[in-house]
Short mmCIF file of C-alpha atoms in Angstrom, two decimals:
data_model
loop_
_atom_site.label_atom_id
_atom_site.label_comp_id
_atom_site.label_asym_id
_atom_site.label_seq_id
_atom_site.Cartn_x
_atom_site.Cartn_y
_atom_site.Cartn_z
CA MET A 1 0.00 0.00 0.00
CA LEU A 2 1.12 3.54 -0.76
CA ALA A 3 1.71 5.14 2.65
CA SER A 4 2.90 8.63 1.68
CA LEU A 5 4.15 10.86 -1.11
CA GLU A 6 6.40 13.87 -0.63
CA ILE A 7 7.08 16.36 -3.45
CA LYS A 8 9.48 19.32 -3.42
CA ASN A 9 10.15 21.87 -6.19
CA TYR A 10 8.22 20.02 -8.88
CA LEU A 11 6.33 22.20 -11.37
CA LEU A 12 3.66 24.14 -9.41
CA ILE A 13 4.36 22.30 -6.17
CA LYS A 14 6.84 23.91 -3.81
CA LYS A 15 6.41 21.40 -1.05
CA LEU A 16 3.72 18.95 -0.04
CA LYS A 17 3.35 15.66 1.78
CA ILE A 18 0.36 13.36 1.55
CA LYS A 19 -0.35 10.50 3.93
CA PHE A 20 -2.70 8.10 2.22
CA SER A 21 -5.25 5.80 3.82
CA LYS A 22 -6.50 2.37 2.94
CA GLY A 23 -9.49 2.12 0.66
CA PHE A 24 -10.62 4.97 -1.58
CA ASN A 25 -8.62 8.25 -1.71
CA THR A 26 -9.81 11.02 -4.01
CA PHE A 27 -8.42 14.34 -5.27
CA THR A 28 -10.50 17.22 -6.59
CA GLY A 29 -9.78 20.78 -7.62
CA GLU A 30 -10.37 23.21 -10.42
CA THR A 31 -8.81 22.62 -13.83
CA GLY A 32 -5.14 23.64 -13.83
CA ALA A 33 -4.81 23.47 -10.04
CA GLY A 34 -2.27 20.67 -10.31
CA LYS A 35 -4.19 17.46 -9.63
CA SER A 36 -2.44 15.52 -12.37
CA ILE A 37 0.92 16.94 -11.26
CA ILE A 38 0.67 14.72 -8.20
CA ILE A 39 0.24 11.63 -10.37
CA ASP A 40 3.01 12.79 -12.72
CA GLY A 41 5.28 13.34 -9.70
CA LEU A 42 4.51 9.84 -8.48
CA LYS A 43 5.32 8.41 -11.93
CA LEU A 44 8.59 10.34 -12.01
CA ALA A 45 9.52 9.13 -8.54
CA LEU A 46 8.96 5.54 -9.65
CA GLY A 47 11.42 5.68 -12.53
CA GLY A 48 9.60 7.80 -15.14
CA ARG A 49 11.80 9.36 -17.83
CA ASN A 50 9.97 12.49 -18.90
CA PHE A 51 11.82 15.17 -16.98
CA LYS A 52 14.29 16.61 -19.51
CA GLU A 53 12.08 19.61 -20.32
CA LEU A 54 11.65 20.64 -16.70
CA LYS A 55 13.03 24.02 -15.71
CA ILE A 56 14.80 23.56 -12.40
CA GLN A 57 16.15 26.55 -10.52
CA LYS A 58 19.67 26.36 -9.17
CA ASN A 59 19.79 24.95 -5.63
CA HIS A 60 16.12 23.95 -5.94
CA ASN A 61 16.49 20.29 -6.74
CA ILE A 62 13.38 18.25 -7.35
CA VAL A 63 12.91 15.78 -4.53
CA LEU A 64 10.28 13.04 -4.77
CA CYS A 65 9.83 10.51 -1.98
CA VAL A 66 7.42 7.58 -1.97
CA VAL A 67 6.84 5.28 1.00
CA PHE A 68 5.11 1.89 0.68
CA ASN A 69 3.90 -0.40 3.42
CA THR A 70 4.66 -4.05 2.73
CA ASN A 71 3.22 -7.43 3.64
CA LYS A 72 4.37 -11.03 3.39
CA GLU A 73 3.18 -11.45 -0.21
CA ILE A 74 4.92 -8.27 -1.37
CA LEU A 75 8.12 -9.20 0.47
CA GLU A 76 8.17 -12.52 -1.41
CA LYS A 77 7.80 -10.69 -4.73
CA LEU A 78 10.61 -8.30 -3.78
CA LYS A 79 12.88 -11.27 -2.99
CA ILE A 80 12.52 -12.39 -6.60
CA LEU A 81 14.04 -9.00 -7.55
CA ASN A 82 16.87 -9.62 -5.02
CA ILE A 83 15.55 -6.94 -2.68
CA GLU A 84 15.48 -7.86 1.00
CA LEU A 85 13.91 -5.50 3.51
CA GLU A 86 14.57 -5.42 7.24
CA ASP A 87 11.62 -3.14 7.92
CA ASP A 88 7.96 -3.42 6.90
CA TYR A 89 8.18 -0.42 4.57
CA LEU A 90 10.01 0.53 1.40
CA ILE A 91 11.19 4.05 0.57
CA ILE A 92 11.92 5.20 -2.97
CA LYS A 93 13.52 8.60 -3.26
CA ARG A 94 14.48 10.46 -6.43
CA GLU A 95 16.48 13.67 -6.77
CA ILE A 96 16.92 15.70 -9.98
CA ASN A 97 19.26 18.68 -10.00
CA ASP A 98 19.37 21.77 -12.22
CA GLU A 99 21.78 19.95 -14.58
CA MET A 100 19.08 17.29 -15.14
CA LYS A 101 21.13 14.65 -13.40
CA SER A 102 19.00 12.14 -11.56
CA LYS A 103 19.60 9.77 -8.65
CA ILE A 104 17.22 7.15 -7.32
CA PHE A 105 17.49 5.47 -3.91
CA ILE A 106 15.77 2.45 -2.41
CA ASN A 107 15.87 2.65 1.40
CA ASN A 108 18.80 5.07 1.07
CA GLU A 109 20.79 2.81 -1.27
CA LEU A 110 21.50 3.92 -4.83
CA ALA A 111 19.42 2.01 -7.40
CA THR A 112 18.72 1.99 -11.15
CA GLN A 113 15.56 3.19 -12.87
CA ASN A 114 14.86 -0.30 -14.20
CA VAL A 115 14.92 -1.82 -10.72
CA VAL A 116 12.62 0.90 -9.41
CA ARG A 117 10.21 0.43 -12.31
CA ASN A 118 10.11 -3.31 -11.63
CA ILE A 119 9.35 -2.59 -7.98
CA SER A 120 6.60 -0.11 -8.87
CA ASP A 121 4.91 -2.80 -10.97
CA ILE A 122 4.48 -4.81 -7.77
CA PHE A 123 2.83 -1.95 -5.88
CA ILE A 124 1.03 0.30 -8.35
CA GLU A 125 -1.19 0.38 -11.43
CA ILE A 126 -1.92 3.75 -13.02
CA GLN A 127 -5.02 4.02 -15.21
CA ASP A 128 -5.89 7.15 -17.12
CA ASN A 129 -7.22 8.00 -20.57
CA TYR A 130 -3.78 7.48 -22.07
CA GLU A 131 -2.42 4.45 -20.21
CA GLN A 132 -4.28 1.23 -20.90
CA GLN A 133 -1.42 -0.53 -22.64
CA GLU A 134 -2.28 -3.87 -21.02
CA LEU A 135 -5.53 -3.93 -23.02
CA PHE A 136 -3.43 -4.01 -26.19
CA ASN A 137 -1.60 -7.10 -24.98
CA ASP A 138 -3.54 -10.30 -25.66
CA SER A 139 -1.64 -12.21 -22.97
CA TYR A 140 -3.12 -9.78 -20.43
CA PHE A 141 -6.57 -11.16 -21.19
CA ILE A 142 -5.34 -14.75 -20.89
CA ASN A 143 -3.97 -14.02 -17.43
CA TYR A 144 -7.08 -12.00 -16.55
CA ILE A 145 -9.43 -14.87 -17.41
CA ASP A 146 -7.23 -17.38 -15.58
CA LYS A 147 -6.98 -15.25 -12.47
CA LEU A 148 -10.67 -14.34 -12.39
CA ALA A 149 -11.68 -17.98 -12.99
CA LYS A 150 -9.12 -19.11 -10.37
CA LEU A 151 -7.68 -21.68 -12.76
CA ASP A 152 -5.10 -23.85 -11.02
CA LYS A 153 -2.09 -23.74 -13.34
CA LYS A 154 0.52 -25.27 -11.03
CA LYS A 155 0.62 -28.58 -12.94
CA LEU A 156 0.51 -26.74 -16.28
CA ILE A 157 3.54 -24.63 -15.32
CA LEU A 158 5.44 -27.69 -14.06
CA ASP A 159 4.59 -29.73 -17.18
CA TYR A 160 5.66 -26.84 -19.40
CA GLU A 161 9.01 -26.49 -17.64
CA ILE A 162 9.65 -30.25 -17.98
CA PHE A 163 8.61 -30.19 -21.65
CA ASN A 164 10.64 -27.07 -22.40
CA ASN A 165 13.78 -28.54 -20.83
CA SER A 166 13.33 -31.76 -22.84
CA LYS A 167 12.84 -29.76 -26.03
CA LYS A 168 15.97 -27.69 -25.42
CA GLU A 169 18.02 -30.82 -24.72
CA PHE A 170 16.70 -32.62 -27.81
CA ASP A 171 17.17 -29.58 -30.09
CA ALA A 172 20.69 -28.97 -28.82
CA TYR A 173 21.65 -32.62 -29.41
CA ASN A 174 19.92 -32.76 -32.79
CA ASN A 175 21.74 -29.64 -33.94
CA LYS A 176 25.05 -31.39 -33.24
CA LYS A 177 24.48 -33.97 -35.98
CA GLU A 178 26.67 -32.32 -38.63
CA GLU A 179 29.30 -31.45 -36.06
CA ILE A 180 29.30 -35.04 -34.76
CA ASN A 181 29.69 -36.47 -38.29
CA LYS A 182 32.71 -34.25 -38.87
CA GLU A 183 34.17 -35.29 -35.54
CA LEU A 184 33.58 -38.95 -36.34
CA SER A 185 35.35 -38.61 -39.69
CA TYR A 186 38.39 -37.03 -38.04
CA LEU A 187 38.46 -39.58 -35.21
CA ASN A 188 38.21 -42.52 -37.61
CA ILE A 189 41.19 -41.25 -39.63
CA SER A 190 43.17 -40.98 -36.41
CA LEU A 191 41.99 -44.41 -35.31
CA ASP A 192 43.01 -46.02 -38.62
CA LYS A 193 46.58 -44.82 -38.09
CA LEU A 194 46.54 -46.24 -34.60
CA LYS A 195 45.04 -49.51 -35.80
CA GLN A 196 47.98 -49.94 -38.16
CA LEU A 197 50.27 -49.48 -35.21
CA ASN A 198 48.05 -51.52 -32.86
CA PRO A 199 49.74 -50.15 -29.74
CA GLN A 200 50.01 -52.32 -26.63
CA LYS A 201 50.29 -51.35 -23.02
CA ASN A 202 53.89 -50.47 -22.02
CA GLU A 203 55.05 -51.51 -25.50
CA TYR A 204 56.98 -48.32 -26.24
CA ASN A 205 59.23 -48.73 -23.21
CA ASP A 206 59.65 -52.43 -23.95
CA LEU A 207 60.67 -51.65 -27.52
CA ASN A 208 63.37 -49.26 -26.40
CA SER A 209 64.72 -51.80 -23.91
CA LYS A 210 64.78 -54.52 -26.56
CA LYS A 211 66.41 -52.18 -29.05
CA LYS A 212 69.23 -51.49 -26.63
CA LEU A 213 69.69 -55.20 -26.02
CA LEU A 214 69.69 -56.06 -29.73
CA LYS A 215 72.06 -53.24 -30.47
CA ASN A 216 74.67 -54.97 -28.18
CA LYS A 217 73.94 -58.34 -29.77
CA LYS A 218 74.62 -56.83 -33.16
CA GLN A 219 78.11 -55.82 -32.04
CA ILE A 220 78.77 -59.35 -30.74
CA ILE A 221 77.66 -60.85 -34.04
CA GLN A 222 79.99 -58.57 -35.94
CA ILE A 223 82.98 -59.62 -33.85
CA ASN A 224 82.05 -63.28 -34.19
CA ASN A 225 81.88 -62.92 -37.96
CA ASP A 226 85.42 -61.62 -37.91
CA LEU A 227 86.48 -64.59 -35.80
CA ILE A 228 84.86 -67.04 -38.17
CA ASN A 229 86.76 -65.52 -41.06
CA LEU A 230 89.99 -65.85 -39.14
CA ILE A 231 89.19 -69.44 -38.22
CA ASP A 232 88.44 -70.21 -41.82
CA ASN A 233 91.82 -68.75 -42.74
CA TYR A 234 93.47 -70.74 -39.98
CA GLU A 235 92.03 -74.01 -41.29
CA GLU A 236 93.64 -73.31 -44.61
CA VAL A 237 97.10 -73.20 -42.94
CA SER A 238 96.49 -75.86 -40.25
CA ASN A 239 98.39 -78.53 -42.35
CA VAL A 240 101.59 -76.70 -41.55
CA LEU A 241 100.94 -77.28 -37.85
CA VAL A 242 100.23 -80.94 -38.56
CA ASP A 243 103.55 -81.25 -40.35
CA ILE A 244 105.25 -79.58 -37.41
CA SER A 245 103.66 -82.13 -35.08
CA LYS A 246 104.83 -85.04 -37.25
CA ASN A 247 108.38 -83.76 -37.35
CA LEU A 248 108.42 -83.30 -33.58
CA ASN A 249 107.33 -86.92 -33.21
CA LYS A 250 110.24 -88.00 -35.42
CA LEU A 251 112.60 -85.85 -33.39
CA VAL A 252 111.47 -87.53 -30.13
CA SER A 253 112.09 -90.94 -31.64
CA VAL A 254 115.67 -89.87 -32.28
CA ASP A 255 116.17 -87.90 -29.08
CA GLU A 256 113.75 -88.27 -26.13
CA SER A 257 114.84 -84.96 -24.67
CA TYR A 258 112.33 -83.36 -27.09
CA ILE A 259 109.46 -85.26 -25.57
CA ASN A 260 108.17 -82.32 -23.45
CA ILE A 261 108.32 -79.94 -26.38
CA ASP A 262 106.46 -82.41 -28.50
CA LYS A 263 103.87 -83.00 -25.79
CA ASN A 264 103.30 -79.26 -25.14
CA PHE A 265 102.97 -78.53 -28.83
CA ASN A 266 100.50 -81.34 -29.42
CA ASP A 267 98.49 -80.35 -26.35
CA SER A 268 98.40 -76.71 -27.48
CA PHE A 269 97.50 -77.70 -30.97
CA SER A 270 94.72 -79.96 -29.73
CA LEU A 271 93.38 -77.28 -27.36
CA LEU A 272 93.49 -74.68 -30.11
CA SER A 273 91.53 -76.94 -32.42
CA GLU A 274 88.97 -77.64 -29.74
CA ASN A 275 88.57 -73.93 -28.92
CA LEU A 276 88.21 -72.97 -32.54
CA ASN A 277 85.59 -75.66 -33.07
CA GLU A 278 83.75 -74.50 -29.97
CA ILE A 279 83.82 -70.88 -31.17
CA ARG A 280 82.54 -71.94 -34.58
CA ASN A 281 79.73 -73.94 -32.99
CA ASP A 282 78.71 -71.09 -30.61
CA ILE A 283 78.69 -68.40 -33.27
CA SER A 284 75.54 -68.25 -35.40
CA PHE A 285 74.78 -65.45 -37.76
CA ASP A 286 71.02 -64.79 -36.99
CA GLU A 287 69.54 -62.82 -39.87
CA GLU A 288 66.08 -62.82 -38.20
CA GLU A 289 67.47 -60.95 -35.22
CA MET A 290 69.02 -58.38 -37.54
CA LEU A 291 65.59 -57.93 -39.18
CA THR A 292 63.97 -57.56 -35.72
CA ILE A 293 66.16 -54.56 -34.93
CA GLU A 294 64.97 -52.82 -38.10
CA GLU A 295 61.36 -53.60 -37.28
CA ILE A 296 61.78 -52.23 -33.76
CA ASP A 297 63.29 -49.02 -35.13
CA ASN A 298 60.36 -48.62 -37.52
CA ARG A 299 57.82 -49.25 -34.77
CA ILE A 300 59.47 -46.78 -32.41
CA PHE A 301 59.47 -44.22 -35.24
CA SER A 302 55.73 -44.80 -35.74
CA TYR A 303 55.10 -44.28 -32.04
CA ASN A 304 57.07 -41.03 -32.04
CA SER A 305 55.37 -39.74 -35.19
CA ILE A 306 51.83 -40.35 -33.89
CA ALA A 307 52.74 -38.91 -30.50
CA LYS A 308 54.03 -35.72 -32.11
CA SER A 309 50.92 -35.26 -34.29
CA ASN A 310 48.69 -35.68 -31.22
CA ASN A 311 50.91 -33.62 -28.93
CA ILE A 312 51.29 -36.40 -26.36
CA GLU A 313 54.09 -38.54 -24.96
CA PRO A 314 54.73 -41.81 -26.90
CA GLU A 315 54.05 -43.76 -23.72
CA LYS A 316 50.43 -42.41 -23.84
CA ILE A 317 49.67 -43.77 -27.32
CA ASN A 318 47.92 -46.84 -25.97
CA GLU A 319 45.68 -44.66 -23.77
CA LEU A 320 44.89 -42.50 -26.81
CA PHE A 321 43.99 -45.63 -28.75
CA ASP A 322 41.54 -46.77 -26.06
CA SER A 323 40.01 -43.29 -25.63
CA LEU A 324 39.51 -42.88 -29.39
CA LYS A 325 37.72 -46.22 -29.60
CA LYS A 326 35.51 -45.24 -26.66
CA GLU A 327 34.77 -41.77 -28.07
CA ILE A 328 33.93 -43.18 -31.49
CA GLU A 329 31.67 -45.74 -29.88
CA GLU A 330 29.82 -43.01 -27.99
CA LEU A 331 29.46 -40.85 -31.10
CA THR A 332 28.38 -43.85 -33.12
CA ASN A 333 25.57 -44.24 -30.58
CA TYR A 334 24.41 -40.69 -31.44
CA GLU A 335 21.29 -41.92 -33.25
CA ASN A 336 20.37 -44.15 -30.33
CA ASN A 337 20.87 -41.30 -27.85
CA LEU A 338 18.91 -38.95 -30.10
CA GLU A 339 16.05 -41.43 -30.24
CA ILE A 340 16.02 -41.67 -26.45
CA LEU A 341 15.90 -37.86 -26.15
CA LYS A 342 13.20 -37.65 -28.83
CA LYS A 343 11.08 -40.21 -27.00
CA LYS A 344 11.35 -38.24 -23.73
CA TYR A 345 10.63 -34.98 -25.54
CA ASP A 346 7.50 -36.47 -27.17
CA GLU A 347 6.28 -37.88 -23.86
CA ASP A 348 6.82 -34.58 -22.01
CA LYS A 349 5.17 -32.66 -24.85
CA SER A 350 2.18 -34.99 -24.74
CA ASN A 351 1.84 -34.52 -20.98
CA PHE A 352 2.03 -30.75 -21.35
CA ILE A 353 -0.52 -30.64 -24.19
CA LYS A 354 -2.87 -32.87 -22.21
CA GLU A 355 -2.82 -30.51 -19.23
CA ALA A 356 -2.84 -27.40 -21.46
CA THR A 357 -5.90 -28.75 -23.29
CA ARG A 358 -7.68 -29.26 -19.98
CA ILE A 359 -6.89 -25.66 -19.02
CA SER A 360 -7.87 -24.46 -22.51
CA ILE A 361 -11.32 -26.05 -22.32
CA GLU A 362 -12.04 -24.43 -18.97
CA ARG A 363 -10.48 -21.14 -20.08
CA LYS A 364 -12.77 -20.93 -23.11
CA ARG A 365 -15.80 -21.73 -20.96
CA GLN A 366 -14.85 -19.09 -18.41
CA GLY A 367 -13.92 -16.63 -21.15
CA LEU A 368 -17.46 -16.80 -22.53
CA ILE A 369 -18.94 -16.23 -19.07
CA ILE A 370 -16.59 -13.28 -18.41
CA SER A 371 -17.20 -11.63 -21.80
CA LYS A 372 -20.97 -11.82 -21.22
CA ALA A 373 -20.52 -10.27 -17.77
CA ILE A 374 -18.38 -7.44 -19.20
CA ASN A 375 -20.87 -6.82 -22.01
CA LYS A 376 -23.67 -6.55 -19.46
CA GLU A 377 -21.78 -3.78 -17.66
CA LEU A 378 -20.64 -1.77 -20.70
CA PRO A 379 -23.94 0.14 -21.20
CA LYS A 380 -23.84 1.17 -17.54
CA VAL A 381 -20.59 3.06 -18.14
CA ASN A 382 -21.85 4.84 -21.26
CA ILE A 383 -20.63 2.30 -23.82
CA GLU A 384 -24.21 1.60 -24.86
CA GLN A 385 -23.60 -0.73 -27.79
CA GLY A 386 -20.24 -1.98 -26.67
CA GLU A 387 -19.38 -5.64 -26.91
CA ILE A 388 -16.23 -7.65 -26.28
CA LYS A 389 -15.49 -11.11 -27.65
CA PHE A 390 -12.72 -13.63 -27.00
CA ASP A 391 -11.69 -15.91 -29.87
CA PHE A 392 -9.26 -18.69 -29.03
CA THR A 393 -6.87 -20.47 -31.37
CA TYR A 394 -4.02 -22.88 -30.72
CA LYS A 395 -0.44 -21.68 -30.71
CA GLU A 396 2.35 -23.14 -32.77
CA GLU A 397 4.71 -25.24 -30.71
CA LYS A 398 7.41 -22.54 -30.63
CA GLN A 399 4.86 -20.25 -28.92
CA TYR A 400 3.96 -22.67 -26.11
CA SER A 401 4.42 -21.08 -22.70
CA ILE A 402 3.57 -21.48 -19.03
CA ASP A 403 0.11 -20.15 -19.97
CA GLY A 404 -0.51 -23.13 -22.22
CA ILE A 405 -1.36 -23.54 -25.90
CA ASP A 406 -3.97 -20.80 -26.36
CA ASN A 407 -3.77 -17.66 -28.42
CA ILE A 408 -6.53 -15.17 -27.74
CA ASP A 409 -7.85 -12.63 -30.21
CA VAL A 410 -9.79 -9.90 -28.41
CA GLY A 411 -12.47 -8.31 -30.56
CA PHE A 412 -14.31 -5.15 -29.57
CA LYS A 413 -17.00 -2.96 -31.07
CA THR A 414 -18.94 0.11 -29.95
CA ILE A 415 -21.65 -0.01 -32.64
CA LYS A 416 -24.05 -2.95 -32.58
CA ASN A 417 -24.13 -3.85 -36.27
CA SER A 418 -20.44 -3.24 -36.92
CA ASP A 419 -17.73 -5.89 -37.14
CA PHE A 420 -15.47 -6.76 -34.26
CA SER A 421 -12.06 -5.17 -34.50
CA SER A 422 -8.97 -4.54 -32.42
CA ILE A 423 -9.63 -2.67 -29.17
CA LYS A 424 -6.86 -0.27 -30.07
CA LYS A 425 -8.62 0.68 -33.30
CA VAL A 426 -12.23 1.15 -32.16
CA ALA A 427 -12.17 2.27 -28.51
CA SER A 428 -11.45 5.80 -27.33
CA GLY A 429 -9.23 6.50 -24.35
CA GLY A 430 -12.23 7.08 -22.11
CA GLU A 431 -13.93 3.88 -23.27
CA LEU A 432 -10.76 1.94 -22.63
CA SER A 433 -10.53 3.37 -19.12
CA ARG A 434 -14.11 2.40 -18.33
CA LEU A 435 -13.66 -1.08 -19.83
CA LEU A 436 -10.61 -1.53 -17.65
CA LEU A 437 -12.54 -0.24 -14.65
CA ILE A 438 -15.20 -2.92 -15.19
CA MET A 439 -12.53 -5.60 -15.49
CA LYS A 440 -10.71 -4.38 -12.37
CA SER A 441 -13.95 -4.37 -10.38
CA PHE A 442 -14.55 -8.02 -11.32
CA ILE A 443 -11.09 -9.19 -10.35
CA SER A 444 -10.44 -7.05 -7.28
CA LYS A 445 -11.18 -9.95 -4.90
CA ASN A 446 -8.58 -12.10 -6.63
CA ASP A 447 -5.98 -9.39 -7.24
CA LYS A 448 -5.48 -7.73 -3.87
CA ASN A 449 -3.21 -5.33 -2.03
CA LYS A 450 -2.23 -3.07 -4.92
CA THR A 451 -2.49 0.68 -5.29
CA ILE A 452 -4.64 1.49 -8.33
CA ILE A 453 -4.71 5.06 -9.59
CA PHE A 454 -7.55 6.38 -11.77
CA ASP A 455 -6.87 9.72 -13.41
CA GLU A 456 -10.17 11.31 -14.52
CA VAL A 457 -11.67 7.96 -15.54
CA ASP A 458 -15.08 9.65 -15.19
CA SER A 459 -14.25 12.49 -17.60
CA GLY A 460 -17.22 13.62 -19.72
CA LEU A 461 -19.75 11.24 -18.14
CA SER A 462 -23.25 12.01 -16.98
CA GLY A 463 -24.18 11.94 -13.32
CA LYS A 464 -25.87 8.54 -13.63
CA VAL A 465 -22.89 6.95 -15.36
CA SER A 466 -20.50 8.63 -12.94
CA GLY A 467 -22.43 6.97 -10.13
CA VAL A 468 -21.83 3.57 -11.73
CA VAL A 469 -18.14 4.40 -12.14
CA ALA A 470 -18.03 5.41 -8.47
CA ASP A 471 -19.58 2.09 -7.43
CA LYS A 472 -16.99 0.20 -9.48
CA ILE A 473 -14.16 2.12 -7.82
CA VAL A 474 -15.65 1.43 -4.37
CA GLU A 475 -15.79 -2.29 -5.21
CA ILE A 476 -12.12 -2.23 -6.18
CA SER A 477 -11.18 -0.28 -3.04
CA LYS A 478 -12.55 -3.03 -0.78
CA TYR A 479 -9.55 -5.15 -1.66
CA ASN A 480 -7.05 -2.58 -2.95
CA GLN A 481 -6.01 0.97 -2.25
CA VAL A 482 -7.49 3.40 -4.81
CA LEU A 483 -6.37 6.92 -5.69
CA ALA A 484 -8.75 8.75 -8.01
CA ILE A 485 -8.50 12.20 -9.54
CA THR A 486 -12.03 13.22 -10.41
CA HIS A 487 -14.35 15.98 -11.57
CA SER A 488 -17.38 13.93 -10.58
CA PRO A 489 -19.26 14.69 -7.36
CA GLN A 490 -20.62 11.12 -7.37
CA VAL A 491 -17.10 9.69 -7.42
CA ALA A 492 -15.71 12.19 -4.89
CA ALA A 493 -18.56 11.49 -2.46
CA LYS A 494 -17.76 7.77 -2.33
CA ALA A 495 -14.17 8.28 -1.16
CA ASP A 496 -12.89 7.36 2.30
CA LYS A 497 -10.48 10.28 2.23
CA HIS A 498 -10.74 13.49 0.22
CA TRP A 499 -8.07 16.05 -0.72
CA LYS A 500 -8.51 19.29 -2.59
CA ILE A 501 -5.77 20.74 -4.78
CA VAL A 502 -5.67 24.53 -4.57
CA LYS A 503 -3.80 26.91 -6.85
CA ASN A 504 -2.34 30.00 -5.15
CA ILE A 505 -0.67 33.08 -6.65
CA LYS A 506 2.26 34.48 -4.69
CA ASN A 507 4.17 37.69 -5.26
CA SER A 508 1.82 38.57 -8.15
CA ASP A 509 3.53 36.26 -10.63
CA ILE A 510 4.41 33.00 -8.89
CA MET A 511 1.74 30.31 -8.90
CA GLU A 512 1.90 27.35 -6.55
CA SER A 513 -0.30 24.36 -5.83
CA THR A 514 -1.07 23.18 -2.32
CA ILE A 515 -3.17 20.33 -1.00
CA ILE A 516 -5.77 20.32 1.75
CA GLU A 517 -7.24 17.28 3.45
CA LEU A 518 -10.96 17.95 3.78
CA ASN A 519 -13.13 17.23 6.78
CA GLU A 520 -16.83 16.37 6.40
CA GLU A 521 -18.05 19.98 6.29
CA GLU A 522 -15.36 20.93 3.80
CA ARG A 523 -16.28 17.92 1.68
CA VAL A 524 -19.88 19.11 1.51
CA GLU A 525 -18.69 22.48 0.25
CA GLU A 526 -16.28 20.98 -2.30
CA ILE A 527 -18.79 18.47 -3.70
CA ALA A 528 -21.46 21.16 -3.89
CA ASN A 529 -18.96 23.37 -5.69
CA ILE A 530 -18.28 20.60 -8.24
CA PHE A 531 -22.03 20.43 -8.84
CA SER A 532 -22.77 24.10 -9.22
CA GLY A 533 -19.45 25.73 -9.94
CA SER A 534 -19.43 29.37 -8.91
CA ASN A 535 -23.21 29.31 -8.24
CA LEU A 536 -22.91 27.56 -4.87
CA SER A 537 -26.31 27.18 -3.23
CA ASP A 538 -28.05 25.52 -0.30
CA ALA A 539 -29.65 23.11 -2.76
CA SER A 540 -26.27 21.97 -4.07
CA ARG A 541 -25.10 21.56 -0.49
CA GLU A 542 -28.10 19.33 0.27
CA VAL A 543 -27.35 17.23 -2.77
CA ALA A 544 -23.74 16.95 -1.63
CA LYS A 545 -24.84 15.88 1.87
CA ASP A 546 -27.18 13.32 0.35
CA LEU A 547 -24.37 11.87 -1.78
CA LEU A 548 -22.11 11.64 1.25
CA LEU A 549 -24.79 9.87 3.26
CA LYS A 550 -25.13 7.25 0.51
CA LYS A 551 -21.42 6.50 0.65
#
């Protein structure tokens, strides 16, 4: 609820402070006194932009301060906007200096205009002959019907969120198809290279160890080859040694003193022959082992080449091989995964449509009842041949929302035999205001604890119609706080609290507006004055008293 409004140095208002009450608050005053300035000041305080053309005197900054009382429901809504209050009130203050620089504060902390505007939407609705933008928004009527009919949309909202998440997940995965195919092609090329290598766990280190071992064996084989050649050469000259042995034997037969020489020579010769035979038997020239060294070198080279192209250590090649196979397997299962996601998406969509259809059926039924009720009230507010009609169609899937599957086309006409058309095209500002007034009066029980401002909604109406308008405002004020600027005595008389805006001229050329809270006697005078203008009479006072008694 709006608790108070303070205005300093704004247009005709030097300084004023208004403490509002619950229920119905009204403002009256002669044309040009500054009634609408109060509403404009309130709009400006709550983040309005239209202040660039103001003429602000130096050291006379505009100061606008709005205080709201809160309740549990409002505090919950403020939490959604990340605003936590320690007290049970909220203060919005705006200052504009002579350089047109503006600052806005929420409970003395600097804030942005957007945040303040979002907050004001929680507390206030302003209705005048120029601000009925919600009536041009078809979704407003959907929400209006749902709220007035008290449709329980909890399951619908939950089903929509589940469906929407499934749809996003499916679409995101489906859109990866081309990207996945490219990735698969690249991975398969990489895998083919690895398949040719067929890496094994710890193989790279084993290959290097084996290479080192075979490299030593190669040196041994080379030396042995040389020995074999020498042995072969020795065998060619071994007959000489045999001849030597024979001659030594002859020498011993002649002189036994040579027996030791003969024995040593024969023993050495025999040992040499045995050793050479043993060497020949041990040495084998293994061509397969020589080929193995070359194969190992080639395999190590392959490891190093693949490791370099993948920017990893050669020892990790086997891990890469396994991960590529796993990744390809997962990507190859893309179609299966897509089918699983599609099935869930279809199921969630079906559940949502089922619940949305249930809501739609009831919404259409309630929409017909509500349109008939509105049409019954239109003549009472001077829209004699007015008629409203709700036509429902189904949305395309991309338009599905937490409100369901319904589009609504709102048709309106003010002449009986004419065709239905857009409200924006056929209704005047005053007619729109009175249509909105009817709608607000219907829903006030279900849409509580707001401050609703009506700026001359009764403009140009007869006394009888103004009385109906007044009754509608009273109905709204039972559940909401109402501020109404009016020229109608019928409307003013119904208010719980009544202020008069007075225009004063100071120093012959300075005009200022002030506000006076009226007591019962002063209300009689003011309402009688609205009736009769300058020709105030006892009869007009009696009429005013009678209107106040019927409040």
